Amino acid sequence: MLLVAGWTGAAYVEGSSYNPVTQTISVLGSYGAAGFWVMTTAFLALGVCHLLTAWGLRPAATAGRVALGGGGLAALVLVALPAPSSGGSLRHGAVVVVGFTLLAVWPVLAVNGGAAAPWALRLAPSVVATALMAAGGVWFLIEMGRHGDAGVAERVVTSLQSLWPFVVAASCLRHARQRA
C-alpha cells in the first residue's frame, strides 16, 4: 500500500489546495507540487515492488509476470516523466495508459493451471480481478471526461492494482505451505 501512503502524504504536504475527490494522483507528483518528492518516492517504491514481485512469482505464467514487471517499469518511467504543473502531457498520459493496461491484464495473463494452482492464479479469480480493474479504468475515463470525481475513481482502481500482487503472492505462499 505504498501508493496509498504516497498519495496520502503528498496530499497532506500539498494542503487544502489539493482536492483528492476531483484531482488525480499525477497532480501530486507534478513539477512544482509541494508533495512532488513524496509521490516520486512512492512511484519509485511501487515500481521496484512490482518488478521484484514479477521476478519472484514463479508459479505465475510468464506472460503475467512480464505484464506485472512492465507495470513496474511504467511506474519508474512516471518518475522521469511527471505531469506538468498545468495542462496535460501526452508522454505522461501515454505512460499512465500503458502502465494501467499492463496492470489490468496481468491477472489473466498470470493464470497457470487449473484447480491445482494457487487460488489467485486460477482463471475465475483472475478474470474477476481484471474485470474490476477494467471497470475502474472505464469509470476513471468517464469521470475525467465529465470533470467529475476522477480522483476517487483513480484511487479505487490503483488500489486494486496495487493490492492484487499482494493477494497473488499470499495465495502462492499459502498454497506452498498446504502442499508441504
mmCIF file of N, CA and C in Angstrom, residues 30-102:
data_model
loop_
_atom_site.group_PDB
_atom_site.id
_atom_site.type_symbol
_atom_site.label_atom_id
_atom_site.label_comp_id
_atom_site.label_asym_id
_atom_site.label_seq_id
_atom_site.Cartn_x
_atom_site.Cartn_y
_atom_site.Cartn_z
ATOM 1 N N SER A 30 3.337 16.261 -9.855
ATOM 2 C CA SER A 30 3.712 17.173 -10.937
ATOM 3 C C SER A 30 4.844 18.098 -10.515
ATOM 4 N N TYR A 31 5.518 18.632 -11.514
ATOM 5 C CA TYR A 31 6.587 19.610 -11.256
ATOM 6 C C TYR A 31 6.038 20.753 -10.423
ATOM 7 N N GLY A 32 6.751 21.124 -9.393
ATOM 8 C CA GLY A 32 6.353 22.265 -8.582
ATOM 9 C C GLY A 32 5.377 21.957 -7.467
ATOM 10 N N ALA A 33 4.821 20.754 -7.439
ATOM 11 C CA ALA A 33 3.892 20.390 -6.366
ATOM 12 C C ALA A 33 4.668 20.240 -5.065
ATOM 13 N N ALA A 34 4.044 20.677 -3.977
ATOM 14 C CA ALA A 34 4.719 20.601 -2.667
ATOM 15 C C ALA A 34 5.058 19.160 -2.287
ATOM 16 N N GLY A 35 4.213 18.222 -2.684
ATOM 17 C CA GLY A 35 4.428 16.815 -2.350
ATOM 18 C C GLY A 35 5.119 16.023 -3.446
ATOM 19 N N PHE A 36 5.735 16.719 -4.391
ATOM 20 C CA PHE A 36 6.408 16.061 -5.513
ATOM 21 C C PHE A 36 7.353 14.958 -5.042
ATOM 22 N N TRP A 37 8.178 15.264 -4.059
ATOM 23 C CA TRP A 37 9.165 14.295 -3.576
ATOM 24 C C TRP A 37 8.504 13.077 -2.936
ATOM 25 N N VAL A 38 7.341 13.286 -2.305
ATOM 26 C CA VAL A 38 6.641 12.161 -1.668
ATOM 27 C C VAL A 38 6.104 11.215 -2.736
ATOM 28 N N MET A 39 5.453 11.778 -3.762
ATOM 29 C CA MET A 39 4.903 10.933 -4.826
ATOM 30 C C MET A 39 6.011 10.291 -5.641
ATOM 31 N N THR A 40 7.103 11.011 -5.866
ATOM 32 C CA THR A 40 8.225 10.435 -6.599
ATOM 33 C C THR A 40 8.769 9.217 -5.855
ATOM 34 N N THR A 41 8.919 9.338 -4.560
ATOM 35 C CA THR A 41 9.385 8.221 -3.737
ATOM 36 C C THR A 41 8.399 7.059 -3.797
ATOM 37 N N ALA A 42 7.104 7.359 -3.728
ATOM 38 C CA ALA A 42 6.082 6.311 -3.782
ATOM 39 C C ALA A 42 6.090 5.598 -5.130
ATOM 40 N N PHE A 43 6.211 6.358 -6.230
ATOM 41 C CA PHE A 43 6.258 5.732 -7.552
ATOM 42 C C PHE A 43 7.507 4.870 -7.716
ATOM 43 N N LEU A 44 8.646 5.349 -7.205
ATOM 44 C CA LEU A 44 9.868 4.544 -7.255
ATOM 45 C C LEU A 44 9.702 3.242 -6.477
ATOM 46 N N ALA A 45 9.193 3.343 -5.269
ATOM 47 C CA ALA A 45 8.999 2.156 -4.431
ATOM 48 C C ALA A 45 8.004 1.191 -5.063
ATOM 49 N N LEU A 46 6.904 1.727 -5.598
ATOM 50 C CA LEU A 46 5.895 0.880 -6.242
ATOM 51 C C LEU A 46 6.483 0.152 -7.447
ATOM 52 N N GLY A 47 7.226 0.882 -8.270
ATOM 53 C CA GLY A 47 7.833 0.265 -9.449
ATOM 54 C C GLY A 47 8.782 -0.857 -9.065
ATOM 55 N N VAL A 48 9.618 -0.614 -8.071
ATOM 56 C CA VAL A 48 10.555 -1.645 -7.616
ATOM 57 C C VAL A 48 9.789 -2.846 -7.047
ATOM 58 N N CYS A 49 8.750 -2.590 -6.264
ATOM 59 C CA CYS A 49 7.957 -3.694 -5.694
ATOM 60 C C CYS A 49 7.311 -4.535 -6.791
ATOM 61 N N HIS A 50 6.742 -3.883 -7.805
ATOM 62 C CA HIS A 50 6.143 -4.644 -8.909
ATOM 63 C C HIS A 50 7.197 -5.471 -9.638
ATOM 64 N N LEU A 51 8.372 -4.900 -9.855
ATOM 65 C CA LEU A 51 9.435 -5.644 -10.534
ATOM 66 C C LEU A 51 9.887 -6.844 -9.703
ATOM 67 N N LEU A 52 10.098 -6.636 -8.409
ATOM 68 C CA LEU A 52 10.517 -7.730 -7.539
ATOM 69 C C LEU A 52 9.439 -8.810 -7.430
ATOM 70 N N THR A 53 8.181 -8.383 -7.361
ATOM 71 C CA THR A 53 7.085 -9.353 -7.292
ATOM 72 C C THR A 53 7.009 -10.161 -8.578
ATOM 73 N N ALA A 54 7.138 -9.492 -9.717
ATOM 74 C CA ALA A 54 7.118 -10.199 -11.003
ATOM 75 C C ALA A 54 8.259 -11.208 -11.080
ATOM 76 N N TRP A 55 9.416 -10.832 -10.599
ATOM 77 C CA TRP A 55 10.568 -11.719 -10.605
ATOM 78 C C TRP A 55 10.349 -12.918 -9.684
ATOM 79 N N GLY A 56 9.739 -12.691 -8.539
ATOM 80 C CA GLY A 56 9.589 -13.741 -7.538
ATOM 81 C C GLY A 56 8.373 -14.636 -7.687
ATOM 82 N N LEU A 57 7.408 -14.260 -8.492
ATOM 83 C CA LEU A 57 6.180 -15.059 -8.627
ATOM 84 C C LEU A 57 6.370 -16.211 -9.614
ATOM 85 N N ARG A 58 7.189 -17.146 -9.260
ATOM 86 C CA ARG A 58 7.495 -18.273 -10.135
ATOM 87 C C ARG A 58 6.266 -19.115 -10.512
ATOM 88 N N PRO A 59 5.274 -19.263 -9.621
ATOM 89 C CA PRO A 59 4.111 -20.061 -10.014
ATOM 90 C C PRO A 59 3.231 -19.403 -11.091
ATOM 91 N N ALA A 60 3.378 -18.103 -11.301
ATOM 92 C CA ALA A 60 2.557 -17.402 -12.292
ATOM 93 C C ALA A 60 3.098 -17.639 -13.699
ATOM 94 N N ALA A 61 2.203 -17.599 -14.674
ATOM 95 C CA ALA A 61 2.620 -17.748 -16.066
ATOM 96 C C ALA A 61 3.535 -16.583 -16.456
ATOM 97 N N THR A 62 4.455 -16.866 -17.341
ATOM 98 C CA THR A 62 5.457 -15.876 -17.742
ATOM 99 C C THR A 62 4.825 -14.606 -18.299
ATOM 100 N N ALA A 63 3.790 -14.730 -19.099
ATOM 101 C CA ALA A 63 3.155 -13.546 -19.692
ATOM 102 C C ALA A 63 2.634 -12.594 -18.611
ATOM 103 N N GLY A 64 2.065 -13.142 -17.561
ATOM 104 C CA GLY A 64 1.572 -12.319 -16.462
ATOM 105 C C GLY A 64 2.700 -11.650 -15.705
ATOM 106 N N ARG A 65 3.775 -12.389 -15.498
ATOM 107 C CA ARG A 65 4.936 -11.816 -14.801
ATOM 108 C C ARG A 65 5.551 -10.692 -15.620
ATOM 109 N N VAL A 66 5.610 -10.861 -16.929
ATOM 110 C CA VAL A 66 6.146 -9.811 -17.808
ATOM 111 C C VAL A 66 5.241 -8.578 -17.762
ATOM 112 N N ALA A 67 3.925 -8.785 -17.788
ATOM 113 C CA ALA A 67 2.991 -7.646 -17.728
ATOM 114 C C ALA A 67 3.116 -6.909 -16.396
ATOM 115 N N LEU A 68 3.214 -7.652 -15.297
ATOM 116 C CA LEU A 68 3.385 -7.021 -13.987
ATOM 117 C C LEU A 68 4.698 -6.246 -13.938
ATOM 118 N N GLY A 69 5.758 -6.837 -14.434
ATOM 119 C CA GLY A 69 7.042 -6.142 -14.493
ATOM 120 C C GLY A 69 6.973 -4.894 -15.366
ATOM 121 N N GLY A 70 6.245 -4.991 -16.468
ATOM 122 C CA GLY A 70 6.051 -3.822 -17.331
ATOM 123 C C GLY A 70 5.297 -2.710 -16.616
ATOM 124 N N GLY A 71 4.337 -3.087 -15.799
ATOM 125 C CA GLY A 71 3.637 -2.091 -14.985
ATOM 126 C C GLY A 71 4.579 -1.427 -14.000
ATOM 127 N N GLY A 72 5.501 -2.206 -13.442
ATOM 128 C CA GLY A 72 6.513 -1.650 -12.547
ATOM 129 C C GLY A 72 7.440 -0.683 -13.276
ATOM 130 N N LEU A 73 7.843 -1.064 -14.488
ATOM 131 C CA LEU A 73 8.677 -0.162 -15.283
ATOM 132 C C LEU A 73 7.930 1.130 -15.607
ATOM 133 N N ALA A 74 6.640 1.030 -15.888
ATOM 134 C CA ALA A 74 5.845 2.233 -16.169
ATOM 135 C C ALA A 74 5.837 3.173 -14.962
ATOM 136 N N ALA A 75 5.750 2.613 -13.763
ATOM 137 C CA ALA A 75 5.797 3.450 -12.557
ATOM 138 C C ALA A 75 7.134 4.167 -12.452
ATOM 139 N N LEU A 76 8.212 3.487 -12.813
ATOM 140 C CA LEU A 76 9.536 4.107 -12.782
ATOM 141 C C LEU A 76 9.660 5.197 -13.856
ATOM 142 N N VAL A 77 9.077 4.970 -15.019
ATOM 143 C CA VAL A 77 9.116 5.974 -16.087
ATOM 144 C C VAL A 77 8.319 7.216 -15.682
ATOM 145 N N LEU A 78 7.238 7.023 -14.914
ATOM 146 C CA LEU A 78 6.464 8.180 -14.441
ATOM 147 C C LEU A 78 7.318 9.125 -13.608
ATOM 148 N N VAL A 79 8.301 8.583 -12.925
ATOM 149 C CA VAL A 79 9.218 9.425 -12.149
ATOM 150 C C VAL A 79 10.005 10.336 -13.097
ATOM 151 N N ALA A 80 10.399 9.789 -14.244
ATOM 152 C CA ALA A 80 11.158 10.569 -15.221
ATOM 153 C C ALA A 80 10.273 11.503 -16.042
ATOM 154 N N LEU A 81 8.990 11.188 -16.127
ATOM 155 C CA LEU A 81 8.055 11.984 -16.929
ATOM 156 C C LEU A 81 6.855 12.436 -16.092
ATOM 157 N N PRO A 82 7.080 13.214 -15.043
ATOM 158 C CA PRO A 82 5.938 13.653 -14.237
ATOM 159 C C PRO A 82 5.018 14.582 -15.037
ATOM 160 N N ALA A 83 3.808 14.718 -14.566
ATOM 161 C CA ALA A 83 2.853 15.624 -15.206
ATOM 162 C C ALA A 83 3.353 17.054 -15.057
ATOM 163 N N PRO A 84 3.058 17.898 -16.038
ATOM 164 C CA PRO A 84 3.431 19.305 -15.881
ATOM 165 C C PRO A 84 2.571 19.963 -14.804
ATOM 166 N N SER A 85 3.028 21.112 -14.324
ATOM 167 C CA SER A 85 2.290 21.783 -13.248
ATOM 168 C C SER A 85 0.927 22.288 -13.708
ATOM 169 N N SER A 86 0.749 22.492 -15.000
ATOM 170 C CA SER A 86 -0.578 22.858 -15.518
ATOM 171 C C SER A 86 -0.723 22.259 -16.907
ATOM 172 N N GLY A 87 -1.936 21.944 -17.262
ATOM 173 C CA GLY A 87 -2.187 21.337 -18.559
ATOM 174 C C GLY A 87 -1.869 19.856 -18.551
ATOM 175 N N GLY A 88 -1.889 19.251 -19.708
ATOM 176 C CA GLY A 88 -1.643 17.823 -19.826
ATOM 177 C C GLY A 88 -0.317 17.539 -20.490
ATOM 178 N N SER A 89 0.029 16.283 -20.550
ATOM 179 C CA SER A 89 1.253 15.834 -21.192
ATOM 180 C C SER A 89 0.960 14.517 -21.895
ATOM 181 N N LEU A 90 1.159 14.509 -23.201
ATOM 182 C CA LEU A 90 0.911 13.299 -23.969
ATOM 183 C C LEU A 90 1.850 12.174 -23.523
ATOM 184 N N ARG A 91 3.118 12.503 -23.257
ATOM 185 C CA ARG A 91 4.074 11.471 -22.828
ATOM 186 C C ARG A 91 3.668 10.882 -21.485
ATOM 187 N N HIS A 92 3.324 11.744 -20.531
ATOM 188 C CA HIS A 92 2.899 11.272 -19.213
ATOM 189 C C HIS A 92 1.630 10.426 -19.346
ATOM 190 N N GLY A 93 0.668 10.927 -20.098
ATOM 191 C CA GLY A 93 -0.590 10.197 -20.292
ATOM 192 C C GLY A 93 -0.386 8.847 -20.950
ATOM 193 N N ALA A 94 0.525 8.791 -21.925
ATOM 194 C CA ALA A 94 0.787 7.525 -22.607
ATOM 195 C C ALA A 94 1.383 6.500 -21.645
ATOM 196 N N VAL A 95 2.298 6.942 -20.788
ATOM 197 C CA VAL A 95 2.900 6.031 -19.813
ATOM 198 C C VAL A 95 1.840 5.542 -18.828
ATOM 199 N N VAL A 96 0.960 6.425 -18.405
ATOM 200 C CA VAL A 96 -0.120 6.039 -17.493
ATOM 201 C C VAL A 96 -1.008 4.983 -18.149
ATOM 202 N N VAL A 97 -1.374 5.193 -19.413
ATOM 203 C CA VAL A 97 -2.249 4.242 -20.115
ATOM 204 C C VAL A 97 -1.561 2.882 -20.256
ATOM 205 N N VAL A 98 -0.297 2.881 -20.644
ATOM 206 C CA VAL A 98 0.434 1.617 -20.795
ATOM 207 C C VAL A 98 0.532 0.907 -19.441
ATOM 208 N N GLY A 99 0.905 1.650 -18.410
ATOM 209 C CA GLY A 99 1.021 1.052 -17.076
ATOM 210 C C GLY A 99 -0.300 0.511 -16.572
ATOM 211 N N PHE A 100 -1.365 1.305 -16.714
ATOM 212 C CA PHE A 100 -2.690 0.846 -16.277
ATOM 213 C C PHE A 100 -3.083 -0.428 -17.020
ATOM 214 N N THR A 101 -2.887 -0.436 -18.335
ATOM 215 C CA THR A 101 -3.300 -1.592 -19.143
ATOM 216 C C THR A 101 -2.536 -2.844 -18.732
ATOM 217 N N LEU A 102 -1.224 -2.725 -18.578
ATOM 218 C CA LEU A 102 -0.433 -3.885 -18.170
ATOM 219 C C LEU A 102 -0.858 -4.401 -16.798
#
